[in-house]
Coordinates of C-alpha atoms in Angstrom, one line a residue:
Chain Z
M285 CA 24.5 19.0 -6.3
R286 CA 27.9 17.8 -4.1
Y287 CA 29.1 14.4 -4.3
V288 CA 30.7 12.5 -1.9
S289 CA 34.3 13.0 -1.3
F290 CA 37.0 12.3 1.6
D291 CA 39.0 15.0 1.7
G292 CA 37.2 17.7 4.2
E293 CA 35.1 20.2 3.5
D294 CA 33.1 18.7 0.6
T295 CA 32.3 15.5 2.6
I296 CA 28.6 14.9 2.8
S297 CA 26.7 12.5 5.0
P298 CA 25.4 9.6 3.0
D299 CA 22.1 10.4 4.2
D300 CA 22.4 13.9 2.7
F301 CA 23.6 12.3 -0.6
F302 CA 21.1 9.6 -0.9
M303 CA 18.6 12.5 0.4
A304 CA 19.6 14.6 -3.0
E305 CA 18.7 11.5 -5.0
A306 CA 15.4 11.0 -3.5
L307 CA 14.9 14.9 -4.4
R308 CA 16.2 14.6 -7.5
E309 CA 13.5 11.8 -7.9
A310 CA 10.7 14.6 -6.4
R311 CA 11.7 17.0 -9.2
L312 CA 10.9 14.6 -11.7
A313 CA 7.6 14.5 -10.3
L314 CA 7.4 18.1 -10.1
A315 CA 8.0 18.0 -14.1
E316 CA 5.3 16.1 -14.6
D317 CA 2.7 18.3 -12.3
E318 CA 2.8 15.5 -10.2
I319 CA 2.9 16.0 -6.1
P320 CA 6.8 16.2 -5.9
I321 CA 7.9 13.3 -3.5
G322 CA 10.6 11.0 -4.6
A323 CA 12.4 7.9 -3.2
V324 CA 15.5 5.6 -3.6
V325 CA 16.2 2.5 -2.3
V326 CA 20.0 2.1 -1.1
C327 CA 21.8 -1.0 -0.7
Q328 CA 25.4 -1.0 0.9
G329 CA 26.2 2.0 -0.8
K330 CA 24.1 1.8 -4.0
I331 CA 20.9 2.9 -5.0
I332 CA 18.9 -0.2 -6.3
G333 CA 15.2 1.0 -6.8
R334 CA 14.1 5.0 -7.7
G335 CA 10.7 5.8 -7.8
H336 CA 8.8 9.2 -7.7
N337 CA 4.9 9.8 -7.2
L338 CA 2.9 8.9 -10.5
T339 CA -0.5 9.2 -8.8
E340 CA -1.9 11.4 -12.2
R341 CA -0.1 9.6 -14.5
L342 CA -1.2 6.1 -13.5
N343 CA -4.7 7.6 -12.3
D344 CA -3.7 5.1 -9.3
V345 CA -4.0 7.1 -5.9
S346 CA -2.0 4.2 -4.8
A347 CA 1.0 5.2 -6.9
H348 CA 3.2 6.6 -4.1
A349 CA 7.1 7.4 -4.7
E350 CA 7.6 4.7 -1.9
M351 CA 5.7 2.0 -3.6
Q352 CA 7.5 2.4 -6.9
A353 CA 10.9 2.6 -5.5
L354 CA 10.3 -0.7 -3.2
T355 CA 8.9 -2.7 -5.8
A356 CA 11.5 -1.4 -8.2
A357 CA 14.5 -2.7 -5.4
T358 CA 12.5 -6.2 -4.9
N359 CA 12.6 -6.3 -8.6
Y360 CA 16.3 -5.2 -9.2
I361 CA 17.6 -8.2 -6.6
G362 CA 14.8 -10.6 -7.2
G363 CA 14.3 -11.2 -3.9
K364 CA 11.0 -10.4 -1.6
Y365 CA 12.5 -8.7 1.2
L366 CA 14.8 -5.6 1.8
K367 CA 16.0 -6.3 5.4
D368 CA 19.5 -4.2 4.7
C369 CA 18.6 -1.8 2.3
T370 CA 17.7 1.9 3.7
L371 CA 14.7 3.3 1.9
Y372 CA 15.2 7.3 1.3
V373 CA 11.9 9.3 0.9
T374 CA 11.8 13.0 0.4
M375 CA 8.4 13.3 2.9
E376 CA 7.5 11.2 5.8
P377 CA 5.7 8.1 4.5
C378 CA 2.3 7.6 4.5
V379 CA 0.1 4.9 6.4
M380 CA -0.2 3.1 3.7
C381 CA 3.6 3.1 2.4
A382 CA 4.8 2.7 6.2
G383 CA 2.3 -0.8 6.0
A384 CA 4.0 -1.6 3.1
S385 CA 7.7 -1.1 4.1
Y386 CA 6.6 -3.7 6.9
W387 CA 5.7 -6.5 4.3
F388 CA 9.3 -5.7 2.5
Q389 CA 11.2 -5.5 6.1
V390 CA 12.7 -2.3 5.2
G391 CA 15.8 -1.9 7.3
K392 CA 15.7 1.6 7.8
I393 CA 13.5 4.5 6.4
V394 CA 15.2 8.1 6.1
F395 CA 13.1 10.5 5.3
G396 CA 12.8 14.3 4.5
A397 CA 10.2 16.9 5.7
Y398 CA 7.7 15.6 8.5
D399 CA 3.8 15.3 7.6
T400 CA 2.4 15.7 10.9
K401 CA -1.4 15.5 9.1
L402 CA -0.9 12.0 7.0
G403 CA 2.5 10.7 8.2
F404 CA 2.6 7.4 9.7
G405 CA 3.9 8.7 12.7
R406 CA 0.5 10.4 14.0
L407 CA -0.2 7.1 14.8
N408 CA 0.9 6.0 18.6
Q409 CA 1.5 2.1 18.0
K410 CA 4.5 1.0 15.6
I411 CA 3.0 0.0 12.2
T412 CA 6.5 -0.8 10.4
H413 CA 8.4 -4.0 10.6
P414 CA 9.9 -4.3 14.5
K415 CA 13.6 -4.2 13.1
T416 CA 12.9 -1.3 10.9
I417 CA 14.9 2.0 12.0
I418 CA 13.3 5.5 11.5
T419 CA 15.3 8.6 10.7
G420 CA 13.4 11.7 9.9
G421 CA 14.4 15.4 9.0
I422 CA 17.1 15.1 6.7
R423 CA 17.0 18.1 4.2
E424 CA 13.6 18.6 5.5
N425 CA 13.5 22.4 4.5
E426 CA 14.3 21.5 0.8
C427 CA 12.1 18.3 0.5
G428 CA 8.9 19.9 2.6
E429 CA 9.7 23.2 0.4
L430 CA 9.2 21.4 -2.8
V431 CA 5.9 20.2 -2.0
R432 CA 4.7 23.4 -0.3
N433 CA 5.4 25.5 -3.2
F434 CA 3.5 23.0 -5.1
F435 CA 0.5 23.4 -3.5
K436 CA 0.9 27.0 -3.5
K437 CA 1.0 27.3 -7.4
K438 CA -2.0 25.4 -7.5
R439 CA -4.2 27.5 -5.2
E440 CA -3.1 30.3 -7.1
R441 CA -3.9 28.8 -10.8
K442 CA -7.1 28.4 -8.9
G443 CA -7.6 31.7 -7.4
Chain D
M207 CA -22.9 -21.5 -5.0
R208 CA -26.4 -19.9 -4.5
Y209 CA -27.2 -16.7 -6.7
V210 CA -29.5 -13.8 -5.3
S211 CA -33.1 -14.4 -5.6
F212 CA -36.2 -12.9 -4.2
D213 CA -38.9 -16.0 -3.7
G214 CA -38.0 -16.7 -0.3
E215 CA -35.8 -19.7 0.7
D216 CA -32.8 -19.3 -1.8
T217 CA -32.5 -15.5 -0.9
I218 CA -28.9 -14.6 0.1
S219 CA -28.0 -11.1 1.2
P220 CA -25.8 -9.1 -1.4
D221 CA -23.1 -9.2 1.6
D222 CA -22.9 -12.8 1.7
F223 CA -23.2 -12.8 -2.5
F224 CA -20.3 -10.8 -3.2
M225 CA -18.2 -12.2 -0.4
A226 CA -19.2 -15.9 -2.4
E227 CA -17.3 -13.8 -5.1
A228 CA -14.3 -12.4 -3.0
L229 CA -13.9 -16.3 -2.3
R230 CA -13.9 -17.6 -5.8
E231 CA -11.0 -15.1 -6.2
A232 CA -9.3 -16.5 -3.4
R233 CA -9.6 -19.8 -4.8
L234 CA -7.9 -18.6 -7.6
A235 CA -5.0 -17.6 -5.6
L236 CA -4.8 -20.9 -3.7
A237 CA -4.8 -22.7 -7.2
E238 CA -1.5 -20.9 -8.1
D239 CA -0.3 -21.8 -4.3
E240 CA -0.7 -18.1 -3.2
I241 CA -2.2 -17.1 0.5
P242 CA -5.7 -17.8 -0.9
I243 CA -7.4 -14.0 -0.1
G244 CA -9.5 -12.5 -2.5
A245 CA -11.5 -9.3 -3.2
V246 CA -14.1 -7.7 -5.2
V247 CA -15.1 -4.3 -5.9
V248 CA -18.8 -3.4 -5.9
C249 CA -20.7 -0.2 -7.1
Q250 CA -24.4 -0.1 -7.3
G251 CA -24.7 -3.5 -7.3
K252 CA -22.3 -4.8 -10.2
I253 CA -18.6 -6.0 -9.6
I254 CA -16.1 -3.6 -11.0
G255 CA -13.1 -5.3 -10.1
R256 CA -11.6 -8.2 -8.9
G257 CA -8.1 -9.4 -7.3
H258 CA -6.4 -11.8 -5.5
N259 CA -3.3 -12.5 -3.8
L260 CA -0.1 -12.0 -6.4
T261 CA 2.6 -11.9 -4.0
E262 CA 4.7 -14.9 -5.3
R263 CA 3.7 -15.1 -8.9
L264 CA 4.8 -11.0 -9.2
N265 CA 7.5 -11.4 -6.4
D266 CA 6.1 -8.4 -4.8
V267 CA 5.0 -8.8 -0.9
S268 CA 2.7 -5.7 -1.5
A269 CA 0.9 -7.1 -4.6
H270 CA -2.2 -8.1 -1.8
A271 CA -5.9 -9.0 -3.0
E272 CA -7.0 -5.6 -2.1
M273 CA -4.5 -3.6 -4.1
Q274 CA -5.4 -5.4 -7.1
A275 CA -9.0 -5.2 -6.8
L276 CA -9.0 -1.3 -6.1
T277 CA -6.5 -0.3 -8.7
A278 CA -8.8 -2.8 -11.3
A279 CA -11.9 -0.8 -10.0
T280 CA -10.5 2.6 -10.7
N281 CA -9.4 1.4 -14.1
Y282 CA -12.7 0.3 -15.1
I283 CA -14.5 3.3 -13.9
G284 CA -11.6 5.7 -15.0
G285 CA -11.6 8.1 -11.8
K286 CA -9.8 8.1 -8.8
Y287 CA -12.0 7.5 -6.0
L288 CA -14.5 4.7 -4.9
K289 CA -16.5 6.8 -2.3
D290 CA -19.7 5.1 -3.6
C291 CA -17.9 1.4 -3.7
T292 CA -18.0 -1.3 -1.3
L293 CA -14.7 -3.4 -1.3
Y294 CA -15.3 -7.0 -0.1
V295 CA -12.4 -8.9 1.0
T296 CA -12.1 -12.4 2.6
M297 CA -9.3 -11.6 5.3
E298 CA -9.2 -8.3 7.6
P299 CA -6.9 -5.6 5.5
C300 CA -3.4 -5.5 6.8
V301 CA -2.2 -1.9 7.7
M302 CA -1.1 -1.1 4.3
C303 CA -4.3 -1.9 2.5
A304 CA -6.6 -0.4 4.9
G305 CA -4.0 2.8 4.3
A306 CA -4.4 2.4 0.6
S307 CA -8.1 2.3 0.9
Y308 CA -8.1 5.6 2.6
W309 CA -6.6 7.0 -0.8
F310 CA -9.3 5.6 -2.6
Q311 CA -11.8 6.7 -0.2
V312 CA -13.5 3.4 -0.2
G313 CA -17.2 3.9 0.8
K314 CA -17.2 0.8 2.7
I315 CA -15.3 -2.2 3.8
V316 CA -16.5 -5.8 3.9
F317 CA -14.3 -8.5 5.1
G318 CA -14.8 -12.1 5.8
A319 CA -12.0 -13.5 8.6
Y320 CA -10.5 -11.6 11.6
D321 CA -6.8 -11.2 11.3
T322 CA -6.1 -10.3 14.9
K323 CA -2.2 -10.7 14.2
L324 CA -1.7 -8.4 11.1
G325 CA -5.2 -6.8 10.4
F326 CA -6.1 -3.1 10.6
G327 CA -8.4 -3.6 13.5
R328 CA -5.4 -3.8 16.1
L329 CA -4.4 0.0 15.8
N330 CA -6.3 2.2 18.1
Q331 CA -6.6 4.9 15.9
K332 CA -8.7 5.1 12.7
I333 CA -6.8 4.5 9.5
T334 CA -9.2 4.3 6.9
H335 CA -11.4 7.2 5.8
P336 CA -13.2 9.2 8.1
K337 CA -16.4 8.2 5.6
T338 CA -15.8 4.6 5.2
I339 CA -18.1 2.1 7.1
I340 CA -16.5 -1.5 8.2
T341 CA -17.9 -4.8 8.9
G342 CA -16.4 -8.1 9.6
G343 CA -17.4 -11.5 10.1
I344 CA -19.2 -12.3 6.8
R345 CA -18.8 -16.0 5.7
E346 CA -15.9 -15.6 8.3
N347 CA -15.6 -19.5 8.6
E348 CA -15.3 -20.3 4.8
C349 CA -12.7 -17.2 4.3
G350 CA -10.8 -18.1 7.6
E351 CA -10.8 -21.9 6.4
L352 CA -9.3 -21.5 3.4
V353 CA -6.2 -19.7 4.9
R354 CA -5.7 -21.7 8.1
N355 CA -5.7 -24.9 5.5
F356 CA -3.1 -23.0 3.0
F357 CA -0.9 -22.9 5.7
K358 CA -1.4 -26.5 7.8
K359 CA -0.5 -27.8 4.3
K360 CA 2.7 -25.9 4.1
R361 CA 3.5 -26.7 7.4
E362 CA 2.9 -30.7 6.7
R363 CA 5.0 -30.2 3.4
K364 CA 7.8 -28.9 5.4
G365 CA 7.3 -31.4 8.4

């Protein structure tokens, strides 16, 4: 992994940098045989919440990476809202998570791979907070590849 | 509260009966100065999960009654899905909770009062599971009145 530097060639954008941190969380999920999706919440350049998918370990289909990271972030700041924060997540959030981001009033969502089937972007009405800015496709291949490989291996094991 | 009986006049429908239980949960929320919304999950005539809004106590804007009741129900059955279960909730679920019900594969959602502003029904696309049956308006006045009175009193205290 490269770190942010300000001397030329090695500089990466904050989005690339923090998505790498979300990917690190996704790999923690993978190591536990969870669908490898990870998330971090960033406020003023600092990670204030981290999370990865825990649906198997918690036997809770709603224990998505975003839900973990968002609640971790509000626990950290002791407040309810994340207006000045960015949620980085390796996959496009589902409708539940995008709906949660409405309540947290997340300032910005940056996601990695698109999920055309279950991502919230399939809806033609806005469900995030009116002020939430959305960016997708950051480190898209790495993020998507992790999940695709996970399911490919699952199928091979079953087959 | 009346109980189900089979001898005529006092008989109430299962929907009325279980919504009364969801209302009981809503009043527990009210007693804790939470927005009074309650929920129960019912499987084969038995309540297997209960919950009420805990957003203030948990300092978690996603701690809605439905989320509590759904996770309580899956904890109880030790399984992931609630295909043969009904979620009773006093208010029309928001987009986050309806999105969660997709993952839990809830068989049926019965809600009390409509929420035209934040309810999932405002969307023109289906976000619940394809097999989820939806019914609204059960004990609508009681359910809605609880929330309206709560906010009315809040405003009076502020004013």
